[in-house]
PDB file of C-alpha atoms in Angstrom:
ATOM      1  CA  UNK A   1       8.017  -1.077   9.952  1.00  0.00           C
ATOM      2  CA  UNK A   2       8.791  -3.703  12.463  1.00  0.00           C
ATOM      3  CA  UNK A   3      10.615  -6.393   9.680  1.00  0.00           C
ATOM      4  CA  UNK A   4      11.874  -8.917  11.288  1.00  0.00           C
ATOM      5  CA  UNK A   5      15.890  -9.953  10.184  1.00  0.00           C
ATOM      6  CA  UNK A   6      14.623 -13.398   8.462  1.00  0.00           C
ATOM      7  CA  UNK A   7      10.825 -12.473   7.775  1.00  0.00           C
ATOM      8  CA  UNK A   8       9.955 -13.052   3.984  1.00  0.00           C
ATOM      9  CA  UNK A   9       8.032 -10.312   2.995  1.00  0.00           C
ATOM     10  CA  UNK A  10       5.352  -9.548   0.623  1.00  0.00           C
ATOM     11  CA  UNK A  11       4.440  -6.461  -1.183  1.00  0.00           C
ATOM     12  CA  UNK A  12       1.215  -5.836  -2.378  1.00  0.00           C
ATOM     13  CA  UNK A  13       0.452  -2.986  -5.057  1.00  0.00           C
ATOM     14  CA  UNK A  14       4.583  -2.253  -5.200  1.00  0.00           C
ATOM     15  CA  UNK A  15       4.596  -0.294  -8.330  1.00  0.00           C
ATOM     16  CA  UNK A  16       7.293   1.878  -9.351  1.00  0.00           C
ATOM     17  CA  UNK A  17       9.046   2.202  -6.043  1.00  0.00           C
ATOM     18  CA  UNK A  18       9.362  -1.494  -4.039  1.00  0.00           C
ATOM     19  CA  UNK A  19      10.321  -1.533  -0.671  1.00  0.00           C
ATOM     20  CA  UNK A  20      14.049  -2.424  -0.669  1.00  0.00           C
ATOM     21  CA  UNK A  21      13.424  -5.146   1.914  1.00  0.00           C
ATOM     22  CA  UNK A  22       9.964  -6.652  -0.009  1.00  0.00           C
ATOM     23  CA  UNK A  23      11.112 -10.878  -1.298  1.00  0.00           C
ATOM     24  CA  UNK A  24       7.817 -11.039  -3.241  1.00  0.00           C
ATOM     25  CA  UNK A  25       6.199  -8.121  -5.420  1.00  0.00           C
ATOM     26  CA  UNK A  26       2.302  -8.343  -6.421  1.00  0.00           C
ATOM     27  CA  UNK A  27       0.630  -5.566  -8.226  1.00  0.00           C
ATOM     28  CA  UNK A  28      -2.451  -5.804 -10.253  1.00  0.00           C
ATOM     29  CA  UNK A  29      -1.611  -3.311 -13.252  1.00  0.00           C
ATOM     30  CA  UNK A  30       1.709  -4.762 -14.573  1.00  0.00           C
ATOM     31  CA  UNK A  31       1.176  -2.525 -17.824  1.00  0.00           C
ATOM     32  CA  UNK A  32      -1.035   0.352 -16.408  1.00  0.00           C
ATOM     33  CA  UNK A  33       0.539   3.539 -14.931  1.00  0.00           C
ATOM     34  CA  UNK A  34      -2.090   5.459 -14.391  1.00  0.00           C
ATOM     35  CA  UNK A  35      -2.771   5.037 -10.437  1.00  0.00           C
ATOM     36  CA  UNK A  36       1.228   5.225 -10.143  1.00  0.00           C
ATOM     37  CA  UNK A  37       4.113   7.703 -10.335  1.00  0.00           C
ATOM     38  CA  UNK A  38       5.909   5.546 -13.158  1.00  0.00           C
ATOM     39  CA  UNK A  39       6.953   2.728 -14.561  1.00  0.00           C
ATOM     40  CA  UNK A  40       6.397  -1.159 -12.826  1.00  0.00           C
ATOM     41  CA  UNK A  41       9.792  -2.345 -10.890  1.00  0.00           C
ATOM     42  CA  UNK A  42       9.790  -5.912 -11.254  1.00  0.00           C
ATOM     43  CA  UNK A  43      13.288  -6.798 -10.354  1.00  0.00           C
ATOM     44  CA  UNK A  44      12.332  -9.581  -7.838  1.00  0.00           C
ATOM     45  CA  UNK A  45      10.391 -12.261  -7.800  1.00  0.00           C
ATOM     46  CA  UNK A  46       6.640 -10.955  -9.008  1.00  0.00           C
ATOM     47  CA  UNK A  47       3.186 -11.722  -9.819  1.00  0.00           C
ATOM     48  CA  UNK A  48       0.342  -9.630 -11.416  1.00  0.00           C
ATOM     49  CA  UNK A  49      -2.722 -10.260  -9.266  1.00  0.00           C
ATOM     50  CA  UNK A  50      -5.634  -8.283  -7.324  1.00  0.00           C
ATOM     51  CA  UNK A  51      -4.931  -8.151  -3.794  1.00  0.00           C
ATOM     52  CA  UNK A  52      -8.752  -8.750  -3.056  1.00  0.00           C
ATOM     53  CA  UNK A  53      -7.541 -12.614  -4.320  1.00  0.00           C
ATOM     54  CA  UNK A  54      -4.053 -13.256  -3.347  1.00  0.00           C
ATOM     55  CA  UNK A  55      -2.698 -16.677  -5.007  1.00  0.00           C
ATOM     56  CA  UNK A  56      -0.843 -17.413  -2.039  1.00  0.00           C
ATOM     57  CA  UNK A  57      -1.171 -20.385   0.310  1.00  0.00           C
ATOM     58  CA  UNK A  58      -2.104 -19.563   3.926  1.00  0.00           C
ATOM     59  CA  UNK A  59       0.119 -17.713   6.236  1.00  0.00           C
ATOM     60  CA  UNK A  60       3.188 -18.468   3.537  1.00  0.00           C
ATOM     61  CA  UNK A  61       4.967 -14.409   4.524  1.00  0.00           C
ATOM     62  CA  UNK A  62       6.134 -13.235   8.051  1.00  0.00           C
ATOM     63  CA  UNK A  63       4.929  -9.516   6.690  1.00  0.00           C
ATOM     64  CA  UNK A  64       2.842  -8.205   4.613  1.00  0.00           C
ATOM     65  CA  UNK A  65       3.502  -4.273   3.122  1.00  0.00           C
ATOM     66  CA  UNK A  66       0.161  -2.837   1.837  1.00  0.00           C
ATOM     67  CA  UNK A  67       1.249   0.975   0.841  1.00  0.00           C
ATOM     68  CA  UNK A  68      -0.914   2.465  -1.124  1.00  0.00           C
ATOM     69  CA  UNK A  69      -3.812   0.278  -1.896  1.00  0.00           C
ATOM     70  CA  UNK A  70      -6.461  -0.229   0.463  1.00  0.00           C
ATOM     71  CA  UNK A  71      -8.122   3.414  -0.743  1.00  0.00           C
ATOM     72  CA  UNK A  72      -8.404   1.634  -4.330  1.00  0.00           C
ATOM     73  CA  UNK A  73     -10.036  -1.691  -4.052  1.00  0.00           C
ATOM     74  CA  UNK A  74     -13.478  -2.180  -4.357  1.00  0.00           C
ATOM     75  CA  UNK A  75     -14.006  -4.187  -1.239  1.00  0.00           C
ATOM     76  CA  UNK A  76     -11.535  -3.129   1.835  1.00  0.00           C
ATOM     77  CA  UNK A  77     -12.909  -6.153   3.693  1.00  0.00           C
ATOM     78  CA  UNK A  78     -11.671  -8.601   1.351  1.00  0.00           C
ATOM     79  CA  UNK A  79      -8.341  -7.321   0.881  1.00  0.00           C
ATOM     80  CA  UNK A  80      -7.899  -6.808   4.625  1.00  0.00           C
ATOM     81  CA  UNK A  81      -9.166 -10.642   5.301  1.00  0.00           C
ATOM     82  CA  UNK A  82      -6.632 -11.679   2.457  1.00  0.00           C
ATOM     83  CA  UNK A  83      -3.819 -10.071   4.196  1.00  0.00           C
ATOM     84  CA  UNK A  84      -4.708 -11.386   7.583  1.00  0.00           C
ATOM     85  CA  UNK A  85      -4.816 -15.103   5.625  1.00  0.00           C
ATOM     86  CA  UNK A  86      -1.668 -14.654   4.218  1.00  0.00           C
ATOM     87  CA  UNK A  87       0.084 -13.138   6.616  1.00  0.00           C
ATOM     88  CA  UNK A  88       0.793 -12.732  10.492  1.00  0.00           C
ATOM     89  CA  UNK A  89       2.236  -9.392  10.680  1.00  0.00           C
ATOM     90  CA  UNK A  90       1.688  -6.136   8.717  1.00  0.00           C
ATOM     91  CA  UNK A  91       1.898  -2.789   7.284  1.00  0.00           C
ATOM     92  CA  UNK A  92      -0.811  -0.669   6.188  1.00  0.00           C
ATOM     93  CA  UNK A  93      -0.098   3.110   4.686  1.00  0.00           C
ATOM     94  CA  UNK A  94      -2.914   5.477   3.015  1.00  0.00           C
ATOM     95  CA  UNK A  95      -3.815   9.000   2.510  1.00  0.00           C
ATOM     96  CA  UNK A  96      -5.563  10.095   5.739  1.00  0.00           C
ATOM     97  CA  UNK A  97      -8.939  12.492   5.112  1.00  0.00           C
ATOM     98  CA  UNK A  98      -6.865  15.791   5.488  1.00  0.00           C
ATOM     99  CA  UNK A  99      -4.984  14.639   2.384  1.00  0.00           C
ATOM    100  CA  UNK A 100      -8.141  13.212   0.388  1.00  0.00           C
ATOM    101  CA  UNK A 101      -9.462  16.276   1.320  1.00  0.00           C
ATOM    102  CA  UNK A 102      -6.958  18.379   0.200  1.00  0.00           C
ATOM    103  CA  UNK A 103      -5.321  16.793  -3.090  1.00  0.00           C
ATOM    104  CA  UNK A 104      -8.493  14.923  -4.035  1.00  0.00           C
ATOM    105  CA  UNK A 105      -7.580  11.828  -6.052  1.00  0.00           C
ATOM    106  CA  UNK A 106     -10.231  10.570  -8.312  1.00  0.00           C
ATOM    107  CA  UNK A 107      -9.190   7.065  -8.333  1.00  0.00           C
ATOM    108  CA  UNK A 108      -9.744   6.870  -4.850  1.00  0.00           C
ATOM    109  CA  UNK A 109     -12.919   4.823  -3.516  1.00  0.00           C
ATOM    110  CA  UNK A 110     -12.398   5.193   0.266  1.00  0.00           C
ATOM    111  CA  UNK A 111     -11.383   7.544   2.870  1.00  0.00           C
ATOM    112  CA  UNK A 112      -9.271   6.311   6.396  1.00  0.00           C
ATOM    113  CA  UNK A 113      -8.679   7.555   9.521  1.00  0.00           C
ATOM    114  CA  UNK A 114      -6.843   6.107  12.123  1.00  0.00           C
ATOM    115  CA  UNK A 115      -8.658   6.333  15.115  1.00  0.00           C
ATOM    116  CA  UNK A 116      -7.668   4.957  18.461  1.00  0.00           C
ATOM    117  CA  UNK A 117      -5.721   2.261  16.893  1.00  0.00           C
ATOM    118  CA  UNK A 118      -9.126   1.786  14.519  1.00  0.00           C
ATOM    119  CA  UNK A 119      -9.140   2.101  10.958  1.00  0.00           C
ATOM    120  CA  UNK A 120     -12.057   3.866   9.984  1.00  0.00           C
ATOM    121  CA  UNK A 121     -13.127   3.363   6.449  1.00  0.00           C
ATOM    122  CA  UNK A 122     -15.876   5.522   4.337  1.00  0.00           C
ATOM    123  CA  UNK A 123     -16.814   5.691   0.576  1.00  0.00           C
ATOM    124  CA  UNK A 124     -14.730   8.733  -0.806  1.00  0.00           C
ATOM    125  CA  UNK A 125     -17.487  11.485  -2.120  1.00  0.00           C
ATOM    126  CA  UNK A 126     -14.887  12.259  -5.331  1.00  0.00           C
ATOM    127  CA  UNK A 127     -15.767  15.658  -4.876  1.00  0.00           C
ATOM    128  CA  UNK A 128     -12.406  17.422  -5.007  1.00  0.00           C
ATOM    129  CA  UNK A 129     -12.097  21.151  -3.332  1.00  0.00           C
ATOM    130  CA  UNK A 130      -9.717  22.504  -5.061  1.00  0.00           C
ATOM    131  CA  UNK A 131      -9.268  20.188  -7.943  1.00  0.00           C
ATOM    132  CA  UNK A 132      -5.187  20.027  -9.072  1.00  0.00           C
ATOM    133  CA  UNK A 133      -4.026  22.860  -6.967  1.00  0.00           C
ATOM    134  CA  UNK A 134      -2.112  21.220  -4.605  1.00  0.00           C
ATOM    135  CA  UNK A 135      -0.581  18.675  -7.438  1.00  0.00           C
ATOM    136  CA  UNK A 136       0.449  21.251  -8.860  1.00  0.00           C
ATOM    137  CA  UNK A 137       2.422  23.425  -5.912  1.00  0.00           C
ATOM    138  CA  UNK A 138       3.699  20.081  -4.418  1.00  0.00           C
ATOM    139  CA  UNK A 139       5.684  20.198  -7.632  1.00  0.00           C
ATOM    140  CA  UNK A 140       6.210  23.387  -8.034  1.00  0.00           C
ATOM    141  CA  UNK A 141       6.328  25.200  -4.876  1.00  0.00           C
ATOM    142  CA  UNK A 142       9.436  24.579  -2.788  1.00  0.00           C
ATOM    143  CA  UNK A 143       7.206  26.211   0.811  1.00  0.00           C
ATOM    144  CA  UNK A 144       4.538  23.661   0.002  1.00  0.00           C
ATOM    145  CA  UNK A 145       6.535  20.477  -0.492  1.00  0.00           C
ATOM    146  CA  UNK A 146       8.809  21.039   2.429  1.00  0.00           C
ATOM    147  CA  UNK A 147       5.385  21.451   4.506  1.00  0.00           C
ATOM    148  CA  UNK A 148       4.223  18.135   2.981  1.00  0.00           C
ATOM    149  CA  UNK A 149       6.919  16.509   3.706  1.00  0.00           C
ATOM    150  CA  UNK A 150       7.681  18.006   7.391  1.00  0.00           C
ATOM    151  CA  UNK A 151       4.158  17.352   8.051  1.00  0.00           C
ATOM    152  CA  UNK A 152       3.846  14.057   7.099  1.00  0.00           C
ATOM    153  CA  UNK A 153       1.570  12.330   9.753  1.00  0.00           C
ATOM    154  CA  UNK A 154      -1.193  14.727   8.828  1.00  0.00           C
ATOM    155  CA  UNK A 155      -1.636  13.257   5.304  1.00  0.00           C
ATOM    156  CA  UNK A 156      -0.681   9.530   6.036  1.00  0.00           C
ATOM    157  CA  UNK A 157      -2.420   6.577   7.611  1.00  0.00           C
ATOM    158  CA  UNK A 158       0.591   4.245   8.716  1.00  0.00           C
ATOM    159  CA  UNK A 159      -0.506   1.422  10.575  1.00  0.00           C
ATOM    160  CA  UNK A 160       0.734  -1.673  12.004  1.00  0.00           C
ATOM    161  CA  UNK A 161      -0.728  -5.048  12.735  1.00  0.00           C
ATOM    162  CA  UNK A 162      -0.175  -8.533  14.177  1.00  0.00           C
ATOM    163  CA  UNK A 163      -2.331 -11.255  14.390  1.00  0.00           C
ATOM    164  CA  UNK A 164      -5.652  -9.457  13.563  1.00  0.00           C
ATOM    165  CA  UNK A 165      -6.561  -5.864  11.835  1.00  0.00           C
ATOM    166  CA  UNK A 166      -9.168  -3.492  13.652  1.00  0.00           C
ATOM    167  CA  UNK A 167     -11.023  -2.163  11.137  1.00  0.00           C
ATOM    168  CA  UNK A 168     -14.505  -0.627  10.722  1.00  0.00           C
ATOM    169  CA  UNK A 169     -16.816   0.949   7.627  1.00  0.00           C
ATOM    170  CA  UNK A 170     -18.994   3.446   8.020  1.00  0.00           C
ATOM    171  CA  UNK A 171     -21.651   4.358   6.784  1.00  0.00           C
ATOM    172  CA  UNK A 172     -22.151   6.925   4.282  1.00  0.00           C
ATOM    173  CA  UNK A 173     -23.079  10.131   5.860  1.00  0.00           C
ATOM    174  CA  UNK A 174     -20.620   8.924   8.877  1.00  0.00           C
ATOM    175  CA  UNK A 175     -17.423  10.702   9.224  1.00  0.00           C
ATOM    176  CA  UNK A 176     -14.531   9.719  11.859  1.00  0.00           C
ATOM    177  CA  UNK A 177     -13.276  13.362  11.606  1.00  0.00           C
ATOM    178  CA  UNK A 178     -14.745  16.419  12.930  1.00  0.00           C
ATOM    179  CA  UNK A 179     -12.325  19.231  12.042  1.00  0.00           C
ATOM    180  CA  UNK A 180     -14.503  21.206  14.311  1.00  0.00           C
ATOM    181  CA  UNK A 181     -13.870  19.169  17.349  1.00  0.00           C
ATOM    182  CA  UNK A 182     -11.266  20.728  20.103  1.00  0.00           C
ATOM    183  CA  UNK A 183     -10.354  16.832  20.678  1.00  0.00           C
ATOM    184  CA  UNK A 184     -10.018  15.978  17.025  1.00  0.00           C
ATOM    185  CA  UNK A 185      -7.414  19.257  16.451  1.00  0.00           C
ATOM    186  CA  UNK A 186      -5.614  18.387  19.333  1.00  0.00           C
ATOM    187  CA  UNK A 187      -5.326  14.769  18.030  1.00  0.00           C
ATOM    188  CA  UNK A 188      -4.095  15.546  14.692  1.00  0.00           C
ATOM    189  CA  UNK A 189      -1.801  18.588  16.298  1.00  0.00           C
ATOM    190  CA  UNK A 190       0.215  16.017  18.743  1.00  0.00           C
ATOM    191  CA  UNK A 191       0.626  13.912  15.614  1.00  0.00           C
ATOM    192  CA  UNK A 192       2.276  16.693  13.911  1.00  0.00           C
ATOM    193  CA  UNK A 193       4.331  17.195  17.396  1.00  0.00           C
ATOM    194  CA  UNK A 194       5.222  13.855  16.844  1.00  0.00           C
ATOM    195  CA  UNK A 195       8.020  13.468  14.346  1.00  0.00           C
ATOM    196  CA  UNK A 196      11.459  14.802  16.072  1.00  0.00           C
ATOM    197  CA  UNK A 197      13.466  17.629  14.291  1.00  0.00           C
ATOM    198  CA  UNK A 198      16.554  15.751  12.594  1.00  0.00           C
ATOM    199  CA  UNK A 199      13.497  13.217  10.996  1.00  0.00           C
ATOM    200  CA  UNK A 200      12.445  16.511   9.280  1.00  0.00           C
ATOM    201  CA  UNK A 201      15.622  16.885   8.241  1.00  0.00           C
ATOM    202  CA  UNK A 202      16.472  13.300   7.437  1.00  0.00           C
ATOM    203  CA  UNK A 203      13.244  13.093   5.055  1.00  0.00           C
ATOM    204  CA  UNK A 204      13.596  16.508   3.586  1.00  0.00           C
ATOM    205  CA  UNK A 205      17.319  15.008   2.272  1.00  0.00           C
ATOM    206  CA  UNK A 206      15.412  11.497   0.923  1.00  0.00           C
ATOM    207  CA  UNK A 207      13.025  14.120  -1.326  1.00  0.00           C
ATOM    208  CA  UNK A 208      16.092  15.243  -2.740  1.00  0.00           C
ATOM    209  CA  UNK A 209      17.548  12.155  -4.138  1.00  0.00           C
ATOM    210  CA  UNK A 210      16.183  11.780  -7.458  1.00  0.00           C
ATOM    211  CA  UNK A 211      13.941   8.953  -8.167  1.00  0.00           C
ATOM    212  CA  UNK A 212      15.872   6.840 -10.188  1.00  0.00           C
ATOM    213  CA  UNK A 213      19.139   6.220  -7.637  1.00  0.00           C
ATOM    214  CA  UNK A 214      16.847   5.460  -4.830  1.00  0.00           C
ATOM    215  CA  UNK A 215      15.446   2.539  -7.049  1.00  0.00           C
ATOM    216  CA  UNK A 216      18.854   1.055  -8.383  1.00  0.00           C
ATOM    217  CA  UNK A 217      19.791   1.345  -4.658  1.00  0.00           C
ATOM    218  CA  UNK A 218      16.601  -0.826  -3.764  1.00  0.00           C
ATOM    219  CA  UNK A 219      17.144  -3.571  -6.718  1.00  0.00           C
ATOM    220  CA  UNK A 220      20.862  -3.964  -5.486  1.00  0.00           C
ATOM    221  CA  UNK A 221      19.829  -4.075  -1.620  1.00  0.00           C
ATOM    222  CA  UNK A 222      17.065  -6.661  -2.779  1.00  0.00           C
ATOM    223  CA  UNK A 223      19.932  -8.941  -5.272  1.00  0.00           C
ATOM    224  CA  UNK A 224      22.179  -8.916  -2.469  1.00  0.00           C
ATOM    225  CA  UNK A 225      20.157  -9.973   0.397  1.00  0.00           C
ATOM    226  CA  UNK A 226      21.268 -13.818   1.708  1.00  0.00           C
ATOM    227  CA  UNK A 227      18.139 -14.605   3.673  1.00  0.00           C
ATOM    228  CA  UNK A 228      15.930 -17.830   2.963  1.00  0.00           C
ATOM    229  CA  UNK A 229      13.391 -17.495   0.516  1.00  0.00           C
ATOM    230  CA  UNK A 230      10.825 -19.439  -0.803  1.00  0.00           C
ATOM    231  CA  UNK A 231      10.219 -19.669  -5.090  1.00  0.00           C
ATOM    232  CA  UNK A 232       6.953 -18.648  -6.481  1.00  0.00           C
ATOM    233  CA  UNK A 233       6.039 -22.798  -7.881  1.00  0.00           C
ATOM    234  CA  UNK A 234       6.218 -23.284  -3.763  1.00  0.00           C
ATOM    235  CA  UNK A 235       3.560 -20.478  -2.625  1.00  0.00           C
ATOM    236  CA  UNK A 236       1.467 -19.724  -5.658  1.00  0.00           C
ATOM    237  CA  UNK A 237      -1.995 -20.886  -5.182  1.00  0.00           C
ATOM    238  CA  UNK A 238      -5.321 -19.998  -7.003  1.00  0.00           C
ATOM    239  CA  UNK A 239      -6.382 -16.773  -6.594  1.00  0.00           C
ATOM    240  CA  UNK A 240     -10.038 -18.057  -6.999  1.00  0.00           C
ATOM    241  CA  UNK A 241     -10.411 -21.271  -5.085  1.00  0.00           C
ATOM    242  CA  UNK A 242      -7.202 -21.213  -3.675  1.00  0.00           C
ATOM    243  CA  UNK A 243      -6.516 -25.034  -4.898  1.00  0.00           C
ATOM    244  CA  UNK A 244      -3.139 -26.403  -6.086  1.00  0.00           C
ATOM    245  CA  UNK A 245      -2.037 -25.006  -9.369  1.00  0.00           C
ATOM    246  CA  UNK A 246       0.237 -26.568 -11.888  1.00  0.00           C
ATOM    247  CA  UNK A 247       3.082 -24.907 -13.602  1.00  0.00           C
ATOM    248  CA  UNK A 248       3.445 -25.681 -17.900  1.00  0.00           C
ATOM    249  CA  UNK A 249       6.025 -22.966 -20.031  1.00  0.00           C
ATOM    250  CA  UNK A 250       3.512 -20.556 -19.929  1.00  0.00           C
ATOM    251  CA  UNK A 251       0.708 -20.721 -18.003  1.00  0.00           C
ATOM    252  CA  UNK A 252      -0.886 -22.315 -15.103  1.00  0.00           C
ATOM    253  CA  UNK A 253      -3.787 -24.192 -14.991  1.00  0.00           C
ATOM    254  CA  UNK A 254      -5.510 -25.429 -11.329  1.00  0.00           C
ATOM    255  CA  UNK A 255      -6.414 -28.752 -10.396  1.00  0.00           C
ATOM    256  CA  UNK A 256      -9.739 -27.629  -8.331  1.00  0.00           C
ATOM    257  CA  UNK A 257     -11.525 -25.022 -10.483  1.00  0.00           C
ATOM    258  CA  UNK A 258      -9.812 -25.782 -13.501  1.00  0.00           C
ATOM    259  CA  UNK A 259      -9.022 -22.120 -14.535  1.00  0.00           C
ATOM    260  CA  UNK A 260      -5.872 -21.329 -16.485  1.00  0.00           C
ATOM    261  CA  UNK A 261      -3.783 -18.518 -16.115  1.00  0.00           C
ATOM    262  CA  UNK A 262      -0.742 -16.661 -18.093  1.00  0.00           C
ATOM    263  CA  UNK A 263       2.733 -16.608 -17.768  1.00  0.00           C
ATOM    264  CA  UNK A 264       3.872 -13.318 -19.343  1.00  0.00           C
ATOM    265  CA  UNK A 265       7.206 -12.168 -19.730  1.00  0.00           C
ATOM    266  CA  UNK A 266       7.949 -14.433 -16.683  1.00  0.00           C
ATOM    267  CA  UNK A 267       5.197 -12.934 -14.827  1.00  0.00           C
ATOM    268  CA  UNK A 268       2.068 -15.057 -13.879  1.00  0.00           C
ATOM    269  CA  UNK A 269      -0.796 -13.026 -14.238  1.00  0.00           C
ATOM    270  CA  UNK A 270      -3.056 -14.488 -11.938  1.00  0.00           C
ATOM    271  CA  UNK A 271      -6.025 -11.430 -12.578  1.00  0.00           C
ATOM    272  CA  UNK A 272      -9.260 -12.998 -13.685  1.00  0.00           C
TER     273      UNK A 272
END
């Protein structure tokens, strides 16, 4: 990711593993783990909110990080038009079809393919091949997860963006990958040629370092930083109308639609 030495940064859908360099945290399920690998990090500044309806004033973040989400949401074009609002630069990461296709998450409402520099978007059949099989040896099977994680760029999307995302959904029986296509194999093969052989090494050593030390190390990275901020009373907006909202000990309540929201735990839950 091309983050920027002074950029504030926002992270949308950070869960229970925040980018260490992420100033602002949103996530939608503050107190649901079932779409994540554990328990919410909110050790920075955070609010829960759907990243269809950010509550933040225009353009207020130099970067936006968006790992992990845009397969979710119910509308990609909305959350990809909020990001572009609040935002000038970004990050997008998802499973790519070969990894739909292969670990088959139920959750999961659309499949992407990066093509040409082109997201390509389609609604995700749910029809899993081989149900938890892969889950299962990813965990289990050391051959398996070093192949995962060697061969990363066949089951990620990881794209970047300034100004403007190129995007496109297809329709349903459409598909932007034809694993019988000579082109298509060679794509996806000089994408696997792609990642240098000390990065294999370099990532199989970060899927050795257990969970929990690489997010104390992120928390104290993040508490330590000395770069300009900005507080959550100067950027929150309504998620709904986007009007000026007014902070009371626990809620907030906007001037324009006049919808109130909670302030939980220190949290404002701006979900409606």
């Amino acid at each position: 990711m091309n983050i920027r030495p002074n950029d504030f940064v926002l992270e949308i859908g950070s869960g229970h593993n925040p980018k260490a360099r992420s100033d602002v945290l949103c996530d939608k399920f503050i107190g649901d783990d079932e779409q994540r690998g554990g328990a919410i990090v909110t050790d920075r500044p955070m609010v829960e909110a759907d990243g269809q309806f950010l509550p933040f004033a225009d353009r207020t973040f130099d970067y936006v990080i968006c790992s992990h989400v845009l397969e979710h949401v119910e509308d990609p074009a909305q959350l990809i038009a909020e990001l572009e609002r609040v935002a000038c630069r970004g990050y997008i990461e998802t499973p790519s079809e070969i990894g739909e296709r292969i670990y088959g998450w139920h959750y999961h409402n659309w499949v992407v393919n990066l093509i040409d520099g082109c997201l390509m978007l389609r609604k995700n059949e749910k029809k899993s091949q081989f149900g938890q099989l892969f889950h299962r040896l990813a965990v289990t099977d050391k051959h398996w997860k070093r192949f995962h994680i060697t061969h990363h760029n066949l089951f990620l999307v990881q794209y970047e963006w300034e100004n403007e995302i190129d995007y496109k959904i297809l329709l349903d029986h459409e598909s932007a990958l034809d694993l019988e296509c000579p082109d298509t194999l060679d794509r996806l093969a000089a994408l696997d040629n792609n990642i240098p052989r000390h990065n294999e090494w370099l990532l199989l050593l970060k899927s050795a370092v257990p969970r929990g030390i690489v997010s104390r190390a992120k928390s104290l990275f993040a508490s330590g930083k000395s770069r300009q901020t900005k507080t959550l009373q100067e950027i929150l907006v309504c998620p709904q109308c986007k009007g000026e909202i007014t902070w009371e000990a626990h809620s907030l309540h906007c001037k324009m639609c006049e919808q109130s929201y909670r302030i939980v735990d220190g949290i404002p839950r701006l979900t409606f």
